[in-house]
XYZ file of C-alpha atoms in Angstrom:
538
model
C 29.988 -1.802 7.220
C 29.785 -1.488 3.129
C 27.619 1.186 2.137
C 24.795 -0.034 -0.639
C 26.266 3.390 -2.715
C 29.909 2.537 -2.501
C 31.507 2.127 -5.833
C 33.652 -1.035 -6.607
C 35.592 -1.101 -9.789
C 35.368 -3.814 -10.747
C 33.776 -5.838 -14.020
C 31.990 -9.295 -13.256
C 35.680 -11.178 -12.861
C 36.563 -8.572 -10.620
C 39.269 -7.096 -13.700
C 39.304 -3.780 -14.320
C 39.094 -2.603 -17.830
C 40.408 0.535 -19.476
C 38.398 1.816 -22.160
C 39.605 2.293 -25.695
C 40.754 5.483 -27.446
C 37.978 7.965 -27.585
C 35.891 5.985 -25.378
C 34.533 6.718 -21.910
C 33.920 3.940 -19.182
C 31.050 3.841 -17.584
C 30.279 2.981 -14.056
C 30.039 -0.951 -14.427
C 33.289 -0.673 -16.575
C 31.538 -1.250 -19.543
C 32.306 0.911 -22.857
C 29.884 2.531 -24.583
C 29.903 1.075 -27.765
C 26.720 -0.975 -27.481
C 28.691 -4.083 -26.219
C 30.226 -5.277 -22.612
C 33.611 -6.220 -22.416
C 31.944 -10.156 -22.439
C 30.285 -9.050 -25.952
C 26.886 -9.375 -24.731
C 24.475 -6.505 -25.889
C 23.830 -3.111 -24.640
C 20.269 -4.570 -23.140
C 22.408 -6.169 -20.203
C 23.968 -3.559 -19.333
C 20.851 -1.178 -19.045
C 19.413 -4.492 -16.770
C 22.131 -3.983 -14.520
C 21.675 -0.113 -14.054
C 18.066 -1.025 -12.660
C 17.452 1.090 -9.721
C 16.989 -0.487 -6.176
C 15.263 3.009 -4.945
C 11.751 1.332 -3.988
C 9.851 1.990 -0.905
C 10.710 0.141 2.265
C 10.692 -3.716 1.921
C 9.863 -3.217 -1.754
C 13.732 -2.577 -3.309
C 14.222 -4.388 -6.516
C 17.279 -4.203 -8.449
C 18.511 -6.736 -10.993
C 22.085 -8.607 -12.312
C 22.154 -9.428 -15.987
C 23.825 -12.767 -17.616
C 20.668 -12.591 -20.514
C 17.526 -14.436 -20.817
C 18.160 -17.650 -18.700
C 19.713 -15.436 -15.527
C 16.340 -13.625 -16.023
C 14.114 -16.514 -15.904
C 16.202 -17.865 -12.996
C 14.978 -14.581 -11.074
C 11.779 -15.148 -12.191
C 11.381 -18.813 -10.503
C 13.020 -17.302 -7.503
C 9.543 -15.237 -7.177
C 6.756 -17.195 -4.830
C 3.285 -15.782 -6.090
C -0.405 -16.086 -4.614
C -3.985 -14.973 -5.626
C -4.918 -11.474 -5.286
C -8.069 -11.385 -3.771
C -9.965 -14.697 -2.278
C -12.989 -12.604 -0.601
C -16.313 -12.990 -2.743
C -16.650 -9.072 -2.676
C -14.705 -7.099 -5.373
C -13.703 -3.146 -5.306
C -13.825 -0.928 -8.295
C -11.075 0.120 -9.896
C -11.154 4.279 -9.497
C -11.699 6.186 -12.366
C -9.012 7.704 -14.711
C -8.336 11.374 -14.312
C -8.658 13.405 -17.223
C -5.175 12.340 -18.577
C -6.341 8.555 -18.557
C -4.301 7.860 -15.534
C -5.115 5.809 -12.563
C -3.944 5.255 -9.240
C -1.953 2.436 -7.955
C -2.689 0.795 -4.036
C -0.524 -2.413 -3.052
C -0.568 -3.958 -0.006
C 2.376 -4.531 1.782
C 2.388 -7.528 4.180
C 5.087 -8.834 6.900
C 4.216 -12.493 7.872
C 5.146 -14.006 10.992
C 5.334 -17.253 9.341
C 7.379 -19.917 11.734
C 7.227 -22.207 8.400
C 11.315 -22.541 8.076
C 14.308 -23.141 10.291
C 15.644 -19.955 9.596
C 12.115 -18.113 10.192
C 12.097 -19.996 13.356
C 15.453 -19.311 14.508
C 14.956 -15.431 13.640
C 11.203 -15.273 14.761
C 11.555 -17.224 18.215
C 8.449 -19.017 19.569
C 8.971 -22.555 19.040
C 5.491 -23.569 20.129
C 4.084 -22.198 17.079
C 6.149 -24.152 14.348
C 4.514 -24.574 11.279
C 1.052 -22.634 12.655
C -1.042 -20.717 10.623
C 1.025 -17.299 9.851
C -0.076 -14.024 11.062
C -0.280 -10.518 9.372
C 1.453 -8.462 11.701
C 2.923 -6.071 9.048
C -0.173 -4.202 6.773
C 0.638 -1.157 5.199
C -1.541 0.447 2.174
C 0.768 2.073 -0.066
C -1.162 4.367 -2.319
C 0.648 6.180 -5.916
C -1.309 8.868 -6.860
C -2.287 8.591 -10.694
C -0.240 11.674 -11.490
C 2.494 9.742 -10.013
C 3.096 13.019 -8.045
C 2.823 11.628 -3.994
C 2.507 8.887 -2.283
C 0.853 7.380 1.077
C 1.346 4.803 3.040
C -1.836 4.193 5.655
C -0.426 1.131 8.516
C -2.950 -1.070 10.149
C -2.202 -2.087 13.863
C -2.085 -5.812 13.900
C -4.684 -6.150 16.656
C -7.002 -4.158 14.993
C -10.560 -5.496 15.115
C -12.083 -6.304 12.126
C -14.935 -8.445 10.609
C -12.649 -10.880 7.959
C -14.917 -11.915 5.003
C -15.136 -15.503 4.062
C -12.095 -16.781 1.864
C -11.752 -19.221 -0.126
C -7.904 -20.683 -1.206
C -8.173 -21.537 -4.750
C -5.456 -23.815 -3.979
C -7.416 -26.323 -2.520
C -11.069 -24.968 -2.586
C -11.263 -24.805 1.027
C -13.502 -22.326 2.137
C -12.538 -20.161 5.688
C -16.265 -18.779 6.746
C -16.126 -14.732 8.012
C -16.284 -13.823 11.115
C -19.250 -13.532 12.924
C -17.840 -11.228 15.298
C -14.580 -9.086 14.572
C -11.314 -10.653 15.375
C -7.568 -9.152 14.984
C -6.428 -8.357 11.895
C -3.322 -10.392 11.280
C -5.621 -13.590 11.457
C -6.657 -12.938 7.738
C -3.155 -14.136 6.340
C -4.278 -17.884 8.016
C -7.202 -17.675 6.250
C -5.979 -19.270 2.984
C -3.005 -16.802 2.330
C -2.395 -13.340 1.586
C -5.516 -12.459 -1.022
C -7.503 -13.009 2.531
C -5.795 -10.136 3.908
C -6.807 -8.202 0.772
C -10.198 -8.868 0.814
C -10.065 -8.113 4.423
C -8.761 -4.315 3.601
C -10.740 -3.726 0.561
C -14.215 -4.517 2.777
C -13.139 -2.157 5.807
C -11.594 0.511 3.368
C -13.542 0.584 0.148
C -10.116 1.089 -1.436
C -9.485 -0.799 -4.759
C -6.437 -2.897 -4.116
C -4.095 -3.635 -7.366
C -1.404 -5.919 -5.949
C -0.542 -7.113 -2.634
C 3.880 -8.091 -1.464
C 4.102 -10.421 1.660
C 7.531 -11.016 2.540
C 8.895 -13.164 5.874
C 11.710 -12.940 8.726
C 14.221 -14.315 6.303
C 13.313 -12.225 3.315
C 13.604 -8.786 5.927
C 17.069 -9.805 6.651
C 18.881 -11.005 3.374
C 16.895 -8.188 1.893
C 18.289 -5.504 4.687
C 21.889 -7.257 4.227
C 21.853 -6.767 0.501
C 21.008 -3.132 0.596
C 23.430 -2.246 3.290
C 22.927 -0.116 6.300
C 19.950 2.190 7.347
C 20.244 5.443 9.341
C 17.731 4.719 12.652
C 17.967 7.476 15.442
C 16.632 6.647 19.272
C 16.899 9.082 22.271
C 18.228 7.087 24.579
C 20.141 3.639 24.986
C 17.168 0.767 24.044
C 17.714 -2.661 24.933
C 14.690 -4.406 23.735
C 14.134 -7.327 26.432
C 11.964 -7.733 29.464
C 12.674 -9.882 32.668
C 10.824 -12.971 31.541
C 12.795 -13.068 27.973
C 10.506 -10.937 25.459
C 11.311 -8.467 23.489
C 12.972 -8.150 20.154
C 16.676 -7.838 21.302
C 17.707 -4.890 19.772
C 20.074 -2.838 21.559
C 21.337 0.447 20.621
C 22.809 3.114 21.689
C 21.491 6.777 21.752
C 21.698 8.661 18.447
C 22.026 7.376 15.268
C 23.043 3.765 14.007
C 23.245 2.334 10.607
C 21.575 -1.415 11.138
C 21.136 -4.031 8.640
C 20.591 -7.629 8.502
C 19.182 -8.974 11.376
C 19.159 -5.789 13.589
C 16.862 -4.376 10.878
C 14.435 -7.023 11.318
C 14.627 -6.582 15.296
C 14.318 -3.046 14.673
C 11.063 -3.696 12.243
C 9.536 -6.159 15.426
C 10.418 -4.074 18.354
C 7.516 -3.075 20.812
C 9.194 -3.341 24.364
C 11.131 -0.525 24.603
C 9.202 2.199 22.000
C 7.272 5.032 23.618
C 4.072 2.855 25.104
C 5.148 -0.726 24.114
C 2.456 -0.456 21.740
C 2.016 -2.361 18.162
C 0.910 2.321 17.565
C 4.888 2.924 18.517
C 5.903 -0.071 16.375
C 4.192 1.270 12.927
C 5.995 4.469 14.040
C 9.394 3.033 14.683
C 8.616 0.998 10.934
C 7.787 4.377 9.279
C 10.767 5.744 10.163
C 12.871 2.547 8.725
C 11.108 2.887 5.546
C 11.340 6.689 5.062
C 15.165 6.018 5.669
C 15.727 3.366 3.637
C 14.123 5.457 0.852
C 16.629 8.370 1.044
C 19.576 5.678 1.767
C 18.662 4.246 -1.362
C 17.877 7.605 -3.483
C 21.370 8.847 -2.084
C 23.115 5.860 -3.600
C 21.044 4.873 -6.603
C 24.413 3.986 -8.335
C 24.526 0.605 -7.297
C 27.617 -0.254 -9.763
C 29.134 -2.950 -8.724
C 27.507 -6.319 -10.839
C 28.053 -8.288 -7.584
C 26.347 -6.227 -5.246
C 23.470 -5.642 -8.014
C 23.454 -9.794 -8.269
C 23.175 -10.160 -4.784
C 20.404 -7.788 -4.745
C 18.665 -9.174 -7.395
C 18.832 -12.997 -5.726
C 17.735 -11.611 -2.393
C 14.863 -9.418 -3.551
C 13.266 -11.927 -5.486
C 13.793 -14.772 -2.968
C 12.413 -12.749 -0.537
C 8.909 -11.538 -2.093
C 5.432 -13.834 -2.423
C 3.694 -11.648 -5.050
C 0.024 -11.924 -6.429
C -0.022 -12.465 -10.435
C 0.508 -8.953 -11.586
C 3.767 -8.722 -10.129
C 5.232 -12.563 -11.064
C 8.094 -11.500 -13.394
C 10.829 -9.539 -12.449
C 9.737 -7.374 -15.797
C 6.531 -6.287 -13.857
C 8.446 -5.818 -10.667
C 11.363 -3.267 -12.629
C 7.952 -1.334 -14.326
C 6.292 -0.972 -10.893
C 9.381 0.228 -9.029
C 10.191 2.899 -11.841
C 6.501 4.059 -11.209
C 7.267 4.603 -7.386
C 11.069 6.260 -7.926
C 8.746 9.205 -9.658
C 7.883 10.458 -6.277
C 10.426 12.628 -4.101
C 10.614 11.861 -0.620
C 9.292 15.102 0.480
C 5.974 14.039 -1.298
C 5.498 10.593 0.456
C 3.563 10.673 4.197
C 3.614 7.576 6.491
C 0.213 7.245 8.523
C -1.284 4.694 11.053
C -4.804 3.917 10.784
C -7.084 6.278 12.784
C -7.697 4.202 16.270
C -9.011 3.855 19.595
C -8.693 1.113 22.562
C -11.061 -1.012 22.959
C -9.299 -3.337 25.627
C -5.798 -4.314 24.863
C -7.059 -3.948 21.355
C -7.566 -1.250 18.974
C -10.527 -0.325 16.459
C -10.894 2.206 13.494
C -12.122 6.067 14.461
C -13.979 8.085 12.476
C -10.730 9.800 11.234
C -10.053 6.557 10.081
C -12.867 6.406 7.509
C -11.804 10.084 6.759
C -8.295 8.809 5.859
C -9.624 5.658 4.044
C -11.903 8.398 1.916
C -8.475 11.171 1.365
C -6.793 7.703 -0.724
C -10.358 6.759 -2.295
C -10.310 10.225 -3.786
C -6.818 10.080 -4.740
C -6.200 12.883 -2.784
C -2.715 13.799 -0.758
C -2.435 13.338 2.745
C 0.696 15.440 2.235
C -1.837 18.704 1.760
C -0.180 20.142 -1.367
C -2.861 18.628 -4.265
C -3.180 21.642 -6.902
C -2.855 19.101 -10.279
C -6.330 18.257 -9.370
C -7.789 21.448 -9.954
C -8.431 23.937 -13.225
C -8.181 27.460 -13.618
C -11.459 27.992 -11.960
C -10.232 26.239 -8.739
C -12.561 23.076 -9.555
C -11.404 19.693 -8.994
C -11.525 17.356 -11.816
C -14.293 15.121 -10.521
C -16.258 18.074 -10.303
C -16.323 19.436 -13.804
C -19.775 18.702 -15.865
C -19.353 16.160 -18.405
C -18.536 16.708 -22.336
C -21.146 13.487 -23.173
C -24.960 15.431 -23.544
C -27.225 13.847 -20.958
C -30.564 11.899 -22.890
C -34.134 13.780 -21.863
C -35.003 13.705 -17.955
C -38.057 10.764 -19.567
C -35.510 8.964 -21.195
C -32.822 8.416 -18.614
C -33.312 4.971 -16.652
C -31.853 5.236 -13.046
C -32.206 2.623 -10.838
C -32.318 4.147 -6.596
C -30.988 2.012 -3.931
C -31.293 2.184 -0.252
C -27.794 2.438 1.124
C -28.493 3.994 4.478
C -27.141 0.692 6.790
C -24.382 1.172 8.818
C -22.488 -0.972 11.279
C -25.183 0.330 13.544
C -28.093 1.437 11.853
C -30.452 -0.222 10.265
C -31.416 1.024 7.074
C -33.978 3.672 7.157
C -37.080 2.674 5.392
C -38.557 3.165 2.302
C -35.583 5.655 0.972
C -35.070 3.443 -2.753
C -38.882 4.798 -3.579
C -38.830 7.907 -1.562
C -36.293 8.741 -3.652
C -37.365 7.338 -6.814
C -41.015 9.336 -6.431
C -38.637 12.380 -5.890
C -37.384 11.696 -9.466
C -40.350 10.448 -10.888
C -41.730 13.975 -10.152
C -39.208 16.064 -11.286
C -40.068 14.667 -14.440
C -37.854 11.287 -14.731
C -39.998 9.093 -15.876
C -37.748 5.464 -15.762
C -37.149 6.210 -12.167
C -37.329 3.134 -10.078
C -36.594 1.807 -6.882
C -34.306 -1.289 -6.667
C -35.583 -3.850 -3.205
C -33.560 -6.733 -4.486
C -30.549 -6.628 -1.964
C -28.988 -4.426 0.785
C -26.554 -1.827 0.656
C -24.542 0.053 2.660
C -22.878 3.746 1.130
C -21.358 5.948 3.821
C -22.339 8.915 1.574
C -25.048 9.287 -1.335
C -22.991 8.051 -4.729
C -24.697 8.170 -8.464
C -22.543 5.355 -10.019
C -22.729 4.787 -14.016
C -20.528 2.195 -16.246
C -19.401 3.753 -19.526
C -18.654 7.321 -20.564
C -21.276 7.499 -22.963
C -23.761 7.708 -19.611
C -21.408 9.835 -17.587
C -23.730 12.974 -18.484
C -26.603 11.196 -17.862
C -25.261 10.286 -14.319
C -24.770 14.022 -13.691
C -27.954 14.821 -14.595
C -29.325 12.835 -11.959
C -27.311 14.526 -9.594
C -27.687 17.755 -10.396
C -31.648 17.374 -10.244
C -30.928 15.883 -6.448
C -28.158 18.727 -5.310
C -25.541 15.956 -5.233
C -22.214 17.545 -5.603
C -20.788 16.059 -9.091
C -17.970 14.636 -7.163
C -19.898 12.415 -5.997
C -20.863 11.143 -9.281
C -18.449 7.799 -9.878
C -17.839 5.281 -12.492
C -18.422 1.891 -11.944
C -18.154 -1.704 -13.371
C -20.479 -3.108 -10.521
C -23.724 -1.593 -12.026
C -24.876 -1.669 -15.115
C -26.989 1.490 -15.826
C -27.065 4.848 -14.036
C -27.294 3.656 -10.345
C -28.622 5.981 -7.294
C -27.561 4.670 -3.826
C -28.966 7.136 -1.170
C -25.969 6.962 1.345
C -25.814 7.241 5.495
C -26.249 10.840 5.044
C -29.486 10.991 3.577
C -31.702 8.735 5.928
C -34.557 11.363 5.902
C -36.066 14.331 4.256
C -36.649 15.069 0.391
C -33.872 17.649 -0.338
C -30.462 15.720 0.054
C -28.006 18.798 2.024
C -24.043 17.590 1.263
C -21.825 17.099 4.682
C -19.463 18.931 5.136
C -16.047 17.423 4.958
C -12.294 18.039 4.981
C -9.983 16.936 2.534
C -7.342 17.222 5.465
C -4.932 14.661 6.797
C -6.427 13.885 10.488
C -3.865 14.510 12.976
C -4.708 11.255 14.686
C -3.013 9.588 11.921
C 0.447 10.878 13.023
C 1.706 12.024 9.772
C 5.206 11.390 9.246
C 6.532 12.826 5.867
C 9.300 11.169 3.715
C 12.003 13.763 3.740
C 12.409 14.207 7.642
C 15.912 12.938 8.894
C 15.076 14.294 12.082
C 12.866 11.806 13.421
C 14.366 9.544 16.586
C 12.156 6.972 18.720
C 11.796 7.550 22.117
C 12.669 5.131 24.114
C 10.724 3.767 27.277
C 12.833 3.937 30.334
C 12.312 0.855 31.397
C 13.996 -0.503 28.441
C 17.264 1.764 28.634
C 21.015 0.694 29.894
């Protein structure tokens, strides 16, 4: 089995080439006089030292033969709308340095659409049927670029999908009344579904969404070369009456690739509880060893095996818009090769049983809020803090705030829940409250119905930032709860869950830990094995 950091030496004929006196060859056999030994220019040869360190099913790397080898990659890309839900997210606000953070959704389809996906995904009875999300992982970059977090989502998680409509063909999928399982949303006019699906639970602004199938897992795995996967006992992955993925290993470590990656990715029968809980574990571990595979051998040298990397990676990807060109692709995987293993934590979504399905916990919305915040589920944030031990968010504004009578605020009533009504009268409660204190353009907004887990004072443009705090700071709301926002267009109030009552708003409590419910599992540990159910060992 080749290695994806063994070194071949040889040029694109497969010649070697000796460099010339007072020159030094470099690791595609290139000299470094600004030309290959095919006299094309120094550009190329930078394209082909593109690094294929990306996390999990996200590995780019690239082959250069100039600009129509580029835009032959670039038609090999499938791409589809971002977002098809009516509801939009805003973006999170740059930290002090102007930076922002980046959250893509990562999404294996079950799609039976293709001999080969049919052959590798089994089930003939559901040819050509709507596909299924049954891989969702949040990957989140922190703006400083410092950590990273990956949050899965159990495919038979029950949520409420928003209606969708596939620009396509302007068919429009109505929501759910009711919830229904997660991977549905992918059926539901594509992948931008599933996005609007995440950002409604969530809250979390999502920036680009990667959907790739059974045959893009398996030329992509075979490309790379082999990963490192450990299990604690023999695992053969099939039950009496044929299911199962098929894998079969034997106890320790194996490097798998190709299509054993893929059953590794799908297995269920065999891990811990036969649960989709031990599959997301058994796909964290794949992913955190791919990473450090690929890190370990980032000197992916030969042009062939960089070519074949290059086809494979872009064959294998459906993208939304933002990430179309293998230019945009190269930029985002450089941002994600900033972060050192030992600063990226796998998670699964917070959860509890409701049948043979699962739901979101409480430490769910607690883990949904750590990436909202942009803080690490790793527990070692200290960029986002000053001298005086204040986070960012909290510090008081530079813009002056206008006189209390000349700052309009509008107060909304944000108290519904998934099982609450909203409490009445809290927009003009609230607004009197103001009014009083002296805040004269106070008023309470009745046109529509809200729902904020916790009270938020949301402005648009710096220039009202202090005015925004001022609000606050009148109410006792923390300043880090004071947000910027494109969906209002003046200094916006909305009294959250956690004021349903009273006149003097009292913060909760909260912790800006990592829940343990979410089974951490961080980057850098190469100790991790699955245990295996012993019904499923030989």
């Amino acid at each position: 089995m080749t290695q994806s950091g063994v070194r071949e030496n040889e040029t694109r004929q497969g010649v070697r080439q000796e460099p010339g006196p007072g020159e030094t060859k470099s690791a595609t056999g290139d000299t470094p006089g600004g030309r290959t030994g095919e006299g094309r220019p120094r550009r190329t040869r930078r394209l082909l030292r593109w690094s294929a360190a990306v996390l999990a099913l996200l590995i780019l790397g690239t082959a250069g033969a100039g600009y129509l080898y580029y835009r032959h990659l670039n038609g090999n890309i499938k791409k589809d709308a971002l977002n098809l839900g009516d509801n939009k997210v805003a973006a999170p606000t740059p930290n002090a340095a102007g930076q922002t953070p980046l959250n893509i959704l990562l999404i294996g389809s079950d799609a039976r659409d293709s001999k080969e996906n049919q052959r590798l995904g089994g089930a003939r009875e559901t040819f050509g049927a709507a596909p299924l999300a049954d891989v969702q992982m949040l990957l989140h970059l922190s703006a400083d670029r410092t950590n990273m977090s990956v949050i899965s989502m159990p495919r038979d998680t029950l949520v409420k999908i928003p209606k969708c409509t596939d620009p396509d063909d302007g068919k429009v999928y109505p929501g759910t009344q009711g919830r229904t399982m997660t991977n549905q949303s992918l059926g539901n006019g594509g992948p931008g579904c599933t996005v609007a699906t995440w950002q409604e639970l969530t809250g979390i602004h999502i920036d680009h969404f990667i959907m790739v199938d059974f045959a893009g897992v398996v030329s992509m795995a075979d490309a790379v070369g082999g990963v490192p996967v450990c299990v604690d006992a023999n695992i053969h992955s099939r039950t009496s009456d044929g299911k199962g993925s098929g894998l079969k290993l034997e106890k320790g470590t194996s490097y798998i690739q190709g299509e054993q990656a893929l059953q590794w990715l799908r297995t269920r029968y065999g891990f811990e509880d036969g649960s989709d809980l031990a599959r997301a574990k058994a796909q964290h571990m794949y992913m955190n060893a791919m990473v450090r595979q690929l890190r370990e051998n980032a000197t992916l040298s030969s042009p062939n095996k960089l070519r074949r990397l290059a086809e494979e990676a872009t064959r294998a990807l459906t993208v939304d818009p933002g990430l179309d060109t293998v230019k945009k692709l190269y930029d985002l995987s450089n941002e994600l090769r900033k972060v050192e293993p030992e600063r990226i934590t796998m998670t699964t979504m917070p959860n509890r049983y409701v049948g043979a399905r699962v739901e979101p916990t409480d430490d769910a919305e607690q883990l949904f809020r750590l990436v909202r915040d942009d803080i690490a589920l790793d527990g070692k944030d200290k960029d986002g803090k000053d001298k005086d031990g204040k986070k960012a968010a909290e510090k008081a504004s530079a813009d002056p705030a206008a006189a209390d009578d000349e700052i309009p605020v509008q107060v909304r009533n944000g108290t519904r829940t998934d099982t609450r009504a909203a409490a009445r009268g809290r927009a003009s409660t609230v607004a009197g409250l103001l009014t009083e204190q002296g805040f004269a353009q106070a008023v309470a907004d009745t046109t529509g119905s809200w729902s904020q887990e916790r009270t938020v004072v949301r402005y648009p443009s710096a220039d009202l930032e202090g005015d925004a705090q001022r609000i606050a700071k009148a109410l006792g709301i923390p300043l880090g709860s004071v947000k910027r926002s494109t969906d209002v267009s003046g200094v916006t109030l909305v009294v959250g869950a956690d004021w349903r009552e009273g006149t003097a708003y009292k913060a909760p409590k909260r912790s800006d830990k990592t829940p343990k419910s979410a089974q951490a599992l961080n980057g850098a540990d190469d100790k991790a094995c699955m245990h295996v159910n012993p019904n499923f060992t030989w």
